[in-house]
PDB file of C-alpha atoms and ligand atoms in Angstrom:
ATOM      1  CA  MET A   1      74.663 122.269  98.465  1.00  0.00           C
ATOM      2  CA  SER A   2      75.619 118.932  98.591  1.00  0.00           C
ATOM      3  CA  TYR A   3      75.522 116.393 101.392  1.00  0.00           C
ATOM      4  CA  PRO A   4      77.070 112.809 102.437  1.00  0.00           C
ATOM      5  CA  LEU A   5      75.227 109.540 101.732  1.00  0.00           C
ATOM      6  CA  LEU A   6      76.768 107.045 103.798  1.00  0.00           C
ATOM      7  CA  ARG A   7      76.063 103.309 102.419  1.00  0.00           C
ATOM      8  CA  LEU A   8      76.324 100.057 104.310  1.00  0.00           C
ATOM      9  CA  CYS A   9      77.140  96.425 104.057  1.00  0.00           C
ATOM     10  CA  ASP A  10      77.906  94.271 106.836  1.00  0.00           C
ATOM     11  CA  ASP A  11      81.340  95.731 108.121  1.00  0.00           C
ATOM     12  CA  ARG A  12      81.690  97.731 105.289  1.00  0.00           C
ATOM     13  CA  ALA A  13      80.857 101.658 104.307  1.00  0.00           C
ATOM     14  CA  TRP A  14      81.307 104.141 101.890  1.00  0.00           C
ATOM     15  CA  VAL A  15      80.366 107.706 101.904  1.00  0.00           C
ATOM     16  CA  GLU A  16      79.105 109.447  98.539  1.00  0.00           C
ATOM     17  CA  ILE A  17      78.323 113.223  97.974  1.00  0.00           C
ATOM     18  CA  ARG A  18      75.342 113.798  96.312  1.00  0.00           C
ATOM     19  CA  LYS A  19      75.857 116.782  93.132  1.00  0.00           C
ATOM     20  CA  GLY A  20      72.920 119.415  92.756  1.00  0.00           C
ATOM     21  CA  ARG A  21      69.387 119.286  94.292  1.00  0.00           C
ATOM     22  CA  GLY A  22      66.341 117.721  93.447  1.00  0.00           C
ATOM     23  CA  ALA A  23      64.964 113.882  93.905  1.00  0.00           C
ATOM     24  CA  VAL A  24      67.838 111.232  94.720  1.00  0.00           C
ATOM     25  CA  THR A  25      69.196 108.917  91.789  1.00  0.00           C
ATOM     26  CA  TRP A  26      71.831 106.776  92.628  1.00  0.00           C
ATOM     27  CA  ASN A  27      73.705 108.223  89.783  1.00  0.00           C
ATOM     28  CA  ASP A  28      73.781 111.483  91.160  1.00  0.00           C
ATOM     29  CA  MET A  29      76.440 110.478  94.039  1.00  0.00           C
ATOM     30  CA  GLU A  30      80.140 110.509  93.702  1.00  0.00           C
ATOM     31  CA  ARG A  31      82.221 108.284  95.951  1.00  0.00           C
ATOM     32  CA  VAL A  32      84.338 110.080  98.318  1.00  0.00           C
ATOM     33  CA  PHE A  33      85.339 107.281 100.836  1.00  0.00           C
ATOM     34  CA  GLU A  34      85.675 103.520 101.382  1.00  0.00           C
ATOM     35  CA  GLY A  35      86.605 101.902 104.899  1.00  0.00           C
ATOM     36  CA  ALA A  36      85.703  99.917 107.431  1.00  0.00           C
ATOM     37  CA  ALA A  37      82.647 100.644 109.473  1.00  0.00           C
ATOM     38  CA  LYS A  38      80.387  98.763 111.832  1.00  0.00           C
ATOM     39  CA  ALA A  39      76.955  98.993 113.565  1.00  0.00           C
ATOM     40  CA  GLY A  40      76.826 101.235 116.184  1.00  0.00           C
ATOM     41  CA  GLN A  41      80.108 103.131 115.344  1.00  0.00           C
ATOM     42  CA  GLU A  42      80.144 106.754 115.798  1.00  0.00           C
ATOM     43  CA  TRP A  43      81.526 109.176 113.088  1.00  0.00           C
ATOM     44  CA  ARG A  44      81.439 112.652 113.844  1.00  0.00           C
ATOM     45  CA  GLY A  45      82.047 115.184 111.327  1.00  0.00           C
ATOM     46  CA  ASP A  46      81.671 117.522 108.316  1.00  0.00           C
ATOM     47  CA  GLU A  47      78.088 117.667 107.599  1.00  0.00           C
ATOM     48  CA  GLY A  48      77.211 117.885 110.927  1.00  0.00           C
ATOM     49  CA  GLY A  49      75.076 115.716 113.309  1.00  0.00           C
ATOM     50  CA  LYS A  50      74.595 111.738 113.536  1.00  0.00           C
ATOM     51  CA  LEU A  51      72.619 109.921 110.451  1.00  0.00           C
ATOM     52  CA  SER A  52      70.936 107.669 112.719  1.00  0.00           C
ATOM     53  CA  GLY A  53      67.111 108.093 112.264  1.00  0.00           C
ATOM     54  CA  ARG A  54      67.187 109.868 109.089  1.00  0.00           C
ATOM     55  CA  CYS A  55      66.261 108.584 105.611  1.00  0.00           C
ATOM     56  CA  CYS A  56      67.426 105.309 104.354  1.00  0.00           C
ATOM     57  CA  ILE A  57      67.199 104.515 100.707  1.00  0.00           C
ATOM     58  CA  SER A  58      66.950 100.765  99.412  1.00  0.00           C
ATOM     59  CA  SER A  59      68.646  99.434  96.514  1.00  0.00           C
ATOM     60  CA  SER A  60      65.518  98.888  94.592  1.00  0.00           C
ATOM     61  CA  HIS A  61      65.313 102.311  94.039  1.00  0.00           C
ATOM     62  CA  VAL A  62      64.607 102.882  90.425  1.00  0.00           C
ATOM     63  CA  ASP A  63      68.015 103.986  88.669  1.00  0.00           C
ATOM     64  CA  SER A  64      69.902 102.134  91.333  1.00  0.00           C
ATOM     65  CA  THR A  65      73.520 100.858  89.879  1.00  0.00           C
ATOM     66  CA  LEU A  66      74.425  99.377  93.391  1.00  0.00           C
ATOM     67  CA  SER A  67      74.087  95.898  94.788  1.00  0.00           C
ATOM     68  CA  LEU A  68      74.507  96.677  98.495  1.00  0.00           C
ATOM     69  CA  PRO A  69      71.325  97.075 100.209  1.00  0.00           C
ATOM     70  CA  TYR A  70      71.272 100.268 102.354  1.00  0.00           C
ATOM     71  CA  ALA A  71      71.977 103.868 102.137  1.00  0.00           C
ATOM     72  CA  VAL A  72      71.493 106.429 104.582  1.00  0.00           C
ATOM     73  CA  HIS A  73      71.494 110.093 104.121  1.00  0.00           C
ATOM     74  CA  GLY A  74      71.204 113.420 105.658  1.00  0.00           C
ATOM     75  CA  GLN A  75      67.862 114.324 104.602  1.00  0.00           C
ATOM     76  CA  ASP A  76      64.642 113.867 106.648  1.00  0.00           C
ATOM     77  CA  GLY A  77      62.806 110.837 105.675  1.00  0.00           C
ATOM     78  CA  VAL A  78      61.489 107.452 106.592  1.00  0.00           C
ATOM     79  CA  ASN A  79      63.663 105.230 108.626  1.00  0.00           C
ATOM     80  CA  VAL A  80      64.551 102.034 106.617  1.00  0.00           C
ATOM     81  CA  GLY A  81      67.221  99.629 106.695  1.00  0.00           C
ATOM     82  CA  GLN A  82      69.702  99.488 109.523  1.00  0.00           C
ATOM     83  CA  ALA A  83      69.282 101.580 112.842  1.00  0.00           C
ATOM     84  CA  VAL A  84      72.800 102.609 113.384  1.00  0.00           C
ATOM     85  CA  GLU A  85      74.659 105.730 115.007  1.00  0.00           C
ATOM     86  CA  LEU A  86      76.331 107.394 112.158  1.00  0.00           C
ATOM     87  CA  ALA A  87      77.932 110.889 111.456  1.00  0.00           C
ATOM     88  CA  PHE A  88      81.222 111.883 109.887  1.00  0.00           C
ATOM     89  CA  PRO A  89      84.608 112.215 111.353  1.00  0.00           C
ATOM     90  CA  ASP A  90      86.499 115.499 111.240  1.00  0.00           C
ATOM     91  CA  ASP A  91      88.154 115.525 107.715  1.00  0.00           C
ATOM     92  CA  MET A  92      86.637 112.310 106.717  1.00  0.00           C
ATOM     93  CA  ILE A  93      85.099 113.634 103.202  1.00  0.00           C
ATOM     94  CA  TRP A  94      88.534 115.434 102.610  1.00  0.00           C
ATOM     95  CA  LYS A  95      90.669 112.057 103.231  1.00  0.00           C
ATOM     96  CA  ALA A  96      88.141 110.491 101.332  1.00  0.00           C
ATOM     97  CA  SER A  97      88.478 112.457  98.366  1.00  0.00           C
ATOM     98  CA  LEU A  98      92.128 111.940  98.188  1.00  0.00           C
ATOM     99  CA  HIS A  99      91.047 107.943  98.416  1.00  0.00           C
ATOM    100  CA  GLY A 100      93.286 106.059  95.803  1.00  0.00           C
ATOM    101  CA  GLN A 101      95.601 108.693  95.146  1.00  0.00           C
ATOM    102  CA  ALA A 102      99.467 108.478  95.411  1.00  0.00           C
ATOM    103  CA  PHE A 103     101.954 111.649  95.724  1.00  0.00           C
ATOM    104  CA  VAL A 104     105.257 112.234  94.666  1.00  0.00           C
ATOM    105  CA  LEU A 105     106.829 115.752  95.038  1.00  0.00           C
ATOM    106  CA  HIS A 106     109.771 116.587  92.336  1.00  0.00           C
ATOM    107  CA  GLU A 107     111.943 118.766  94.630  1.00  0.00           C
ATOM    108  CA  ASP A 108     115.299 120.186  95.426  1.00  0.00           C
ATOM    109  CA  PRO A 109     115.364 119.554  99.400  1.00  0.00           C
ATOM    110  CA  ILE A 110     117.125 123.038  99.774  1.00  0.00           C
ATOM    111  CA  SER A 111     114.194 124.763  98.188  1.00  0.00           C
ATOM    112  CA  ALA A 112     111.337 126.082 100.685  1.00  0.00           C
ATOM    113  CA  ASN A 113     108.878 125.865  97.825  1.00  0.00           C
ATOM    114  CA  CYS A 114     109.019 122.396  97.890  1.00  0.00           C
ATOM    115  CA  TYR A 115     108.958 122.660 101.712  1.00  0.00           C
ATOM    116  CA  LYS A 116     105.621 124.373 101.714  1.00  0.00           C
ATOM    117  CA  ILE A 117     104.122 121.083 100.402  1.00  0.00           C
ATOM    118  CA  ARG A 118     106.236 118.413 102.509  1.00  0.00           C
ATOM    119  CA  LEU A 119     104.805 120.874 105.553  1.00  0.00           C
ATOM    120  CA  THR A 120     101.330 120.868 104.270  1.00  0.00           C
ATOM    121  CA  ALA A 121     101.160 116.866 103.759  1.00  0.00           C
ATOM    122  CA  ALA A 122     102.672 116.364 106.990  1.00  0.00           C
ATOM    123  CA  LEU A 123     100.090 118.246 109.105  1.00  0.00           C
ATOM    124  CA  LEU A 124      97.573 116.681 107.074  1.00  0.00           C
ATOM    125  CA  GLY A 125      99.326 113.144 107.812  1.00  0.00           C
ATOM    126  CA  LEU A 126      99.451 112.594 104.318  1.00  0.00           C
ATOM    127  CA  PRO A 127     102.288 110.215 102.664  1.00  0.00           C
ATOM    128  CA  LEU A 128     104.592 111.873  99.899  1.00  0.00           C
ATOM    129  CA  SER A 129     107.403 110.485  98.307  1.00  0.00           C
ATOM    130  CA  ARG A 130     110.350 112.617  97.012  1.00  0.00           C
ATOM    131  CA  ARG A 131     112.312 112.713  93.911  1.00  0.00           C
ATOM    132  CA  ALA A 132     115.231 114.952  94.031  1.00  0.00           C
ATOM    133  CA  TYR A 133     116.841 116.963  91.691  1.00  0.00           C
ATOM    134  CA  ASP A 134     120.073 119.517  91.964  1.00  0.00           C
ATOM    135  CA  ILE A 135     118.803 122.928  90.382  1.00  0.00           C
ATOM    136  CA  ARG A 136     122.165 124.423  90.949  1.00  0.00           C
ATOM    137  CA  LYS A 137     123.324 121.619  88.151  1.00  0.00           C
ATOM    138  CA  GLY A 138     120.230 122.543  85.825  1.00  0.00           C
ATOM    139  CA  GLU A 139     118.413 119.187  86.781  1.00  0.00           C
ATOM    140  CA  THR A 140     115.052 120.778  86.096  1.00  0.00           C
ATOM    141  CA  ARG A 141     115.970 122.494  82.287  1.00  0.00           C
ATOM    142  CA  THR A 142     116.980 118.719  80.924  1.00  0.00           C
ATOM    143  CA  PRO A 143     114.576 118.018  77.665  1.00  0.00           C
ATOM    144  CA  GLU A 144     113.056 114.995  79.669  1.00  0.00           C
ATOM    145  CA  PHE A 145     111.925 117.184  82.848  1.00  0.00           C
ATOM    146  CA  LEU A 146     110.613 120.031  80.735  1.00  0.00           C
ATOM    147  CA  ALA A 147     108.992 117.309  78.540  1.00  0.00           C
ATOM    148  CA  ARG A 148     107.519 115.312  81.066  1.00  0.00           C
ATOM    149  CA  VAL A 149     107.530 117.269  84.412  1.00  0.00           C
ATOM    150  CA  ASN A 150     107.387 120.958  84.312  1.00  0.00           C
ATOM    151  CA  ALA A 151     107.521 123.075  80.848  1.00  0.00           C
ATOM    152  CA  ASN A 152     108.565 125.741  82.918  1.00  0.00           C
ATOM    153  CA  GLY A 153     111.898 124.165  84.111  1.00  0.00           C
ATOM    154  CA  ARG A 154     111.098 124.606  88.140  1.00  0.00           C
ATOM    155  CA  ILE A 155     110.351 122.520  91.049  1.00  0.00           C
ATOM    156  CA  PRO A 156     108.276 121.889  92.860  1.00  0.00           C
ATOM    157  CA  VAL A 157     106.008 119.735  91.023  1.00  0.00           C
ATOM    158  CA  LEU A 158     103.436 117.017  92.393  1.00  0.00           C
ATOM    159  CA  GLU A 159     103.052 114.425  90.563  1.00  0.00           C
ATOM    160  CA  ILE A 160      99.515 112.868  91.216  1.00  0.00           C
ATOM    161  CA  ALA A 161      98.720 109.184  90.276  1.00  0.00           C
ATOM    162  CA  GLY A 162      94.968 108.359  90.490  1.00  0.00           C
ATOM    163  CA  ALA A 163      91.960 107.213  88.703  1.00  0.00           C
ATOM    164  CA  SER A 164      92.660 110.057  85.899  1.00  0.00           C
ATOM    165  CA  GLY A 165      96.160 108.435  85.330  1.00  0.00           C
ATOM    166  CA  ILE A 166      99.494 110.553  86.205  1.00  0.00           C
ATOM    167  CA  ARG A 167      99.114 114.166  86.247  1.00  0.00           C
ATOM    168  CA  PHE A 168     101.714 117.074  87.022  1.00  0.00           C
ATOM    169  CA  LEU A 169     101.065 119.864  89.069  1.00  0.00           C
ATOM    170  CA  PRO A 170     103.520 122.884  89.331  1.00  0.00           C
ATOM    171  CA  GLU A 171     103.587 125.946  91.568  1.00  0.00           C
ATOM    172  CA  SER A 172     103.879 125.256  95.158  1.00  0.00           C
ATOM    173  CA  ASN A 173     101.069 127.324  96.433  1.00  0.00           C
ATOM    174  CA  ALA A 174      98.518 125.649  93.874  1.00  0.00           C
ATOM    175  CA  ALA A 175      99.862 122.089  94.976  1.00  0.00           C
ATOM    176  CA  CYS A 176      99.323 122.846  98.685  1.00  0.00           C
ATOM    177  CA  TRP A 177      95.518 123.701  97.359  1.00  0.00           C
ATOM    178  CA  TYR A 178      95.332 120.647  95.904  1.00  0.00           C
ATOM    179  CA  LEU A 179      96.468 118.553  98.664  1.00  0.00           C
ATOM    180  CA  ALA A 180      94.336 120.700 101.435  1.00  0.00           C
ATOM    181  CA  SER A 181      91.352 121.136  99.563  1.00  0.00           C
ATOM    182  CA  GLY A 182      88.330 120.314 101.876  1.00  0.00           C
ATOM    183  CA  SER A 183      90.641 119.986 105.051  1.00  0.00           C
ATOM    184  CA  ARG A 184      90.808 122.251 108.094  1.00  0.00           C
ATOM    185  CA  LEU A 185      93.445 124.203 106.311  1.00  0.00           C
ATOM    186  CA  ILE A 186      91.557 125.870 104.058  1.00  0.00           C
ATOM    187  CA  PRO A 187      88.602 127.606 105.885  1.00  0.00           C
ATOM    188  CA  THR A 188      85.085 127.549 104.585  1.00  0.00           C
ATOM    189  CA  ASP A 189      83.811 130.798 105.015  1.00  0.00           C
ATOM    190  CA  ARG A 190      83.656 132.669 101.704  1.00  0.00           C
ATOM    191  CA  PHE A 191      85.524 135.832 102.813  1.00  0.00           C
ATOM    192  CA  ALA A 192      87.997 134.058 104.896  1.00  0.00           C
ATOM    193  CA  GLN A 193      88.657 131.520 102.084  1.00  0.00           C
ATOM    194  CA  ALA A 194      89.577 134.514  99.599  1.00  0.00           C
ATOM    195  CA  ASP A 195      91.530 136.630 102.662  1.00  0.00           C
ATOM    196  CA  MET A 196      94.129 133.082 102.657  1.00  0.00           C
ATOM    197  CA  LEU A 197      94.005 133.234  99.107  1.00  0.00           C
ATOM    198  CA  ARG A 198      95.179 137.381  99.397  1.00  0.00           C
ATOM    199  CA  TRP A 199      98.088 136.187 101.438  1.00  0.00           C
ATOM    200  CA  MET A 200      99.253 133.672  99.159  1.00  0.00           C
ATOM    201  CA  PHE A 201      99.392 135.951  95.960  1.00  0.00           C
ATOM    202  CA  PHE A 202     101.470 138.232  98.705  1.00  0.00           C
ATOM    203  CA  GLU A 203     103.620 135.825  99.370  1.00  0.00           C
ATOM    204  CA  GLN A 204     104.590 135.164  95.576  1.00  0.00           C
ATOM    205  CA  TYR A 205     104.778 138.790  94.449  1.00  0.00           C
ATOM    206  CA  ASN A 206     105.875 140.873  97.614  1.00  0.00           C
ATOM    207  CA  HIS A 207     107.738 138.147  99.639  1.00  0.00           C
ATOM    208  CA  GLU A 208     108.893 135.172  97.828  1.00  0.00           C
ATOM    209  CA  PRO A 209     111.067 136.742  95.106  1.00  0.00           C
ATOM    210  CA  ASN A 210     112.723 138.907  97.619  1.00  0.00           C
ATOM    211  CA  VAL A 211     113.067 137.046 100.745  1.00  0.00           C
ATOM    212  CA  ALA A 212     113.718 133.461  98.894  1.00  0.00           C
ATOM    213  CA  THR A 213     115.634 135.136  95.986  1.00  0.00           C
ATOM    214  CA  LEU A 214     118.212 136.874  98.588  1.00  0.00           C
ATOM    215  CA  ARG A 215     118.674 133.525 100.372  1.00  0.00           C
ATOM    216  CA  PHE A 216     119.273 131.697  97.608  1.00  0.00           C
ATOM    217  CA  TRP A 217     121.638 133.877  96.061  1.00  0.00           C
ATOM    218  CA  LEU A 218     123.701 134.861  99.545  1.00  0.00           C
ATOM    219  CA  ALA A 219     123.563 131.354 101.089  1.00  0.00           C
ATOM    220  CA  TYR A 220     123.562 128.994  98.178  1.00  0.00           C
ATOM    221  CA  ILE A 221     125.216 130.761  95.185  1.00  0.00           C
ATOM    222  CA  GLY A 222     127.541 133.055  97.286  1.00  0.00           C
ATOM    223  CA  GLU A 223     127.295 137.073  96.888  1.00  0.00           C
ATOM    224  CA  GLU A 224     130.932 136.464  95.100  1.00  0.00           C
ATOM    225  CA  ASN A 225     129.722 134.483  92.309  1.00  0.00           C
ATOM    226  CA  LEU A 226     126.747 136.515  91.401  1.00  0.00           C
ATOM    227  CA  SER A 227     126.140 138.400  87.802  1.00  0.00           C
ATOM    228  CA  GLU A 228     126.445 142.105  88.127  1.00  0.00           C
ATOM    229  CA  ALA A 229     122.766 142.179  87.413  1.00  0.00           C
ATOM    230  CA  GLN A 230     122.242 140.243  90.141  1.00  0.00           C
ATOM    231  CA  LYS A 231     124.178 142.427  92.656  1.00  0.00           C
ATOM    232  CA  GLY A 232     122.753 145.540  91.219  1.00  0.00           C
ATOM    233  CA  GLN A 233     119.168 144.004  92.620  1.00  0.00           C
ATOM    234  CA  LEU A 234     120.591 143.410  95.862  1.00  0.00           C
ATOM    235  CA  GLY A 235     119.457 146.385  97.759  1.00  0.00           C
ATOM    236  CA  ALA A 236     115.946 146.753  95.949  1.00  0.00           C
ATOM    237  CA  LYS A 237     115.108 143.229  96.964  1.00  0.00           C
ATOM    238  CA  ARG A 238     116.685 143.743 100.395  1.00  0.00           C
ATOM    239  CA  SER A 239     114.297 146.746 101.091  1.00  0.00           C
ATOM    240  CA  ALA A 240     111.142 144.967  99.530  1.00  0.00           C
ATOM    241  CA  GLY A 241     111.830 141.831 101.379  1.00  0.00           C
ATOM    242  CA  GLU A 242     112.185 143.962 104.330  1.00  0.00           C
ATOM    243  CA  ALA A 243     108.580 145.584 103.697  1.00  0.00           C
ATOM    244  CA  ALA A 244     106.886 142.357 103.254  1.00  0.00           C
ATOM    245  CA  LEU A 245     108.443 141.033 106.822  1.00  0.00           C
ATOM    246  CA  ARG A 246     107.428 144.351 108.374  1.00  0.00           C
ATOM    247  CA  LEU A 247     103.553 143.923 106.939  1.00  0.00           C
ATOM    248  CA  MET A 248     103.707 140.516 108.296  1.00  0.00           C
ATOM    249  CA  ASP A 249     104.868 141.427 111.849  1.00  0.00           C
ATOM    250  CA  GLU A 250     102.427 144.334 112.062  1.00  0.00           C
ATOM    251  CA  HIS A 251      99.089 141.785 111.331  1.00  0.00           C
ATOM    252  CA  LEU A 252     100.717 139.102 113.409  1.00  0.00           C
ATOM    253  CA  ALA A 253     101.072 141.791 116.396  1.00  0.00           C
ATOM    254  CA  LYS A 254      97.230 141.569 116.329  1.00  0.00           C
ATOM    255  CA  HIS A 255      96.713 138.096 115.194  1.00  0.00           C
ATOM    256  CA  ASP A 256      97.886 134.571 116.182  1.00  0.00           C
ATOM    257  CA  TRP A 257      97.239 133.531 112.606  1.00  0.00           C
ATOM    258  CA  PHE A 258      96.833 135.189 109.039  1.00  0.00           C
ATOM    259  CA  VAL A 259      93.781 134.023 108.715  1.00  0.00           C
ATOM    260  CA  GLY A 260      91.135 133.399 111.323  1.00  0.00           C
ATOM    261  CA  HIS A 261      91.893 131.274 114.687  1.00  0.00           C
ATOM    262  CA  GLY A 262      93.929 128.453 113.223  1.00  0.00           C
ATOM    263  CA  ILE A 263      96.819 127.583 110.626  1.00  0.00           C
ATOM    264  CA  THR A 264      95.470 127.874 106.983  1.00  0.00           C
ATOM    265  CA  LEU A 265      97.802 127.519 103.949  1.00  0.00           C
ATOM    266  CA  ALA A 266      98.766 131.287 104.190  1.00  0.00           C
ATOM    267  CA  ASP A 267     100.676 130.492 107.842  1.00  0.00           C
ATOM    268  CA  ILE A 268     102.311 127.519 105.744  1.00  0.00           C
ATOM    269  CA  VAL A 269     103.300 129.301 102.507  1.00  0.00           C
ATOM    270  CA  LEU A 270     104.533 132.383 104.196  1.00  0.00           C
ATOM    271  CA  PHE A 271     106.466 130.598 106.840  1.00  0.00           C
ATOM    272  CA  ALA A 272     108.423 128.430 104.513  1.00  0.00           C
ATOM    273  CA  TYR A 273     110.733 131.382 103.167  1.00  0.00           C
ATOM    274  CA  THR A 274     110.098 133.463 106.392  1.00  0.00           C
ATOM    275  CA  HIS A 275     111.649 130.833 108.905  1.00  0.00           C
ATOM    276  CA  VAL A 276     114.726 130.914 107.038  1.00  0.00           C
ATOM    277  CA  ALA A 277     115.197 134.550 105.976  1.00  0.00           C
ATOM    278  CA  GLU A 278     118.238 134.807 108.122  1.00  0.00           C
ATOM    279  CA  GLU A 279     120.091 132.986 105.704  1.00  0.00           C
ATOM    280  CA  GLY A 280     119.471 135.820 103.285  1.00  0.00           C
ATOM    281  CA  ARG A 281     120.454 138.104 106.217  1.00  0.00           C
ATOM    282  CA  PHE A 282     117.357 139.783 106.954  1.00  0.00           C
ATOM    283  CA  VAL A 283     117.357 140.304 110.942  1.00  0.00           C
ATOM    284  CA  LEU A 284     114.348 138.382 112.608  1.00  0.00           C
ATOM    285  CA  ASP A 285     114.787 140.228 115.815  1.00  0.00           C
ATOM    286  CA  ASP A 286     113.530 143.199 113.998  1.00  0.00           C
ATOM    287  CA  PHE A 287     110.307 141.312 113.946  1.00  0.00           C
ATOM    288  CA  PRO A 288     109.384 139.832 117.448  1.00  0.00           C
ATOM    289  CA  ALA A 289     105.435 138.819 116.358  1.00  0.00           C
ATOM    290  CA  ILE A 290     106.658 136.948 113.377  1.00  0.00           C
ATOM    291  CA  LYS A 291     109.482 135.319 115.916  1.00  0.00           C
ATOM    292  CA  ARG A 292     106.393 133.987 118.116  1.00  0.00           C
ATOM    293  CA  TRP A 293     103.989 133.184 115.134  1.00  0.00           C
ATOM    294  CA  ILE A 294     107.342 131.024 113.980  1.00  0.00           C
ATOM    295  CA  SER A 295     107.328 128.911 117.519  1.00  0.00           C
ATOM    296  CA  ARG A 296     103.808 128.819 117.094  1.00  0.00           C
ATOM    297  CA  ILE A 297     104.006 126.730 113.860  1.00  0.00           C
ATOM    298  CA  GLU A 298     107.148 124.776 115.085  1.00  0.00           C
ATOM    299  CA  ALA A 299     104.899 123.602 117.970  1.00  0.00           C
ATOM    300  CA  LEU A 300     102.092 122.086 115.852  1.00  0.00           C
ATOM    301  CA  PRO A 301     101.403 118.328 116.054  1.00  0.00           C
ATOM    302  CA  GLY A 302     102.709 116.717 112.543  1.00  0.00           C
ATOM    303  CA  PHE A 303     105.111 119.569 112.169  1.00  0.00           C
ATOM    304  CA  VAL A 304     108.289 118.850 109.902  1.00  0.00           C
ATOM    305  CA  ALA A 305     111.403 120.708 109.838  1.00  0.00           C
ATOM    306  CA  LEU A 306     112.890 121.974 106.442  1.00  0.00           C
ATOM    307  CA  ASN A 307     115.815 120.134 107.001  1.00  0.00           C
TER     308      ASN A 307
HETATM  309  N1  GSH B 401     106.223 130.263  91.718  1.00  0.00           N
HETATM  310  C1  GSH B 401     106.950 129.052  91.513  1.00  0.00           C
HETATM  311  C2  GSH B 401     108.424 129.340  92.076  1.00  0.00           C
HETATM  312  C3  GSH B 401     109.358 128.120  91.407  1.00  0.00           C
HETATM  313  C4  GSH B 401     111.006 128.188  91.497  1.00  0.00           C
HETATM  314  O1  GSH B 401     111.405 129.527  91.400  1.00  0.00           O
HETATM  315  N2  GSH B 401     111.604 127.156  91.538  1.00  0.00           N
HETATM  316  C5  GSH B 401     112.893 127.216  92.050  1.00  0.00           C
HETATM  317  C6  GSH B 401     113.350 126.740  93.029  1.00  0.00           C
HETATM  318  S1  GSH B 401     112.532 127.341  94.214  1.00  0.00           S
HETATM  319  C7  GSH B 401     113.401 126.511  90.579  1.00  0.00           C
HETATM  320  O2  GSH B 401     113.202 125.371  90.298  1.00  0.00           O
HETATM  321  N3  GSH B 401     114.668 127.078  90.080  1.00  0.00           N
HETATM  322  C8  GSH B 401     115.383 126.195  88.998  1.00  0.00           C
HETATM  323  C9  GSH B 401     115.539 126.964  87.830  1.00  0.00           C
HETATM  324  O3  GSH B 401     114.653 127.888  87.469  1.00  0.00           O
HETATM  325  O4  GSH B 401     116.004 126.463  87.216  1.00  0.00           O
HETATM  326  C10 GSH B 401     106.359 128.153  93.140  1.00  0.00           C
HETATM  327  O5  GSH B 401     106.086 128.590  93.953  1.00  0.00           O
HETATM  328  O6  GSH B 401     106.710 126.816  92.746  1.00  0.00           O
END
C-alpha cells in the first residue's frame, strides 16, 4: 500500500510516494513528480479524492531531509499548513514516474514490433526519438550493435536515459510495458493485468512468428528469394497465423477490447502485425470482428500509423 504525498512551496509542488507502512518519515518517500502548482488548483486523480483538509506534516519532523515547509498526504489527521484544494490528475503518478527520462527507439521503420512502441508512446503523449537501422542489410548484427545495444542482434530496443545512466531494453512488449507501467494502458486489477499479459504472450508465441514472418518473407524478402527451408515453412506458418487470427476474431466478436472496457497493451501489441496481415497474404475480410477493432484503434486520439 502506498499513497501520494504532495509537497508545496509557493508555486511549486512535487509528489512523492510513500514506500511501506508505519509512521511517516521523510526518508520513506520516493519523488515522482515535480511541477508548477498554485493554491486553489485542483488535481484530480490516481489515489482518489481531494487532499484538502487532510494531514500536513511540517518539515521540522524528525528525519526530515527537506527544506520546504509543507507536505500534504492522504491520511486523516490534523490540518496544518496551507489549506488548498488538491487531488491528483489522471495519469499524474505515471507521468511523474518517467520524469527526467528520455527515450530513443532503435528501430527499423518497416518493423511492426518497433511500431508497437511508437504507438504506445503516441497514445500516452510521450516524446520518443528514433534511430533507424536496415535489418535487411544486417545493421543490427554489427559488433558495435551487439556490444552496445542488444547482444541478441535485433530491434526494437528502447534506450532509456535517466538518473540510472543509459540503459537498453530489447523486446517490444517489455519496452511497451516500461513506458506504460502505471498508466491507463495497463489495468490495475490483478486478474485483468495477468489477462493482458496472456494476450501479449499469445502475440509473441502464436501470432508474431507466423503473421509477422509471412509479411516479412513475402512483402519484404520476396517469395522467389526465400531459402528452401523457408519455403517449406510457408504452409505451416499460414495455418498457424490463421488460427491465431481466428481466435482473436472470436474474442472480438464478443468484446470491443482484449481486456476490460478500453484499450490496453494487449490491443496495441496485437494490432501491430494484425492490421498489416494482408501484406503476408492473410485475408482480413475473413475476420470481420478484427476489422471493426482495427477501426476502433485507428480512431483513438493520438493514434499514429505504421508508415
Ligand atoms: N521478440 C522480439 C522480436 C524481435 C525481432 O525479431 N526483430 C526483428 C525485426 S521485427 C529483427 O531485428 N530482425 C533482424 C535480425 O534478426 O537480424 C520483439 O518482440 O522485440
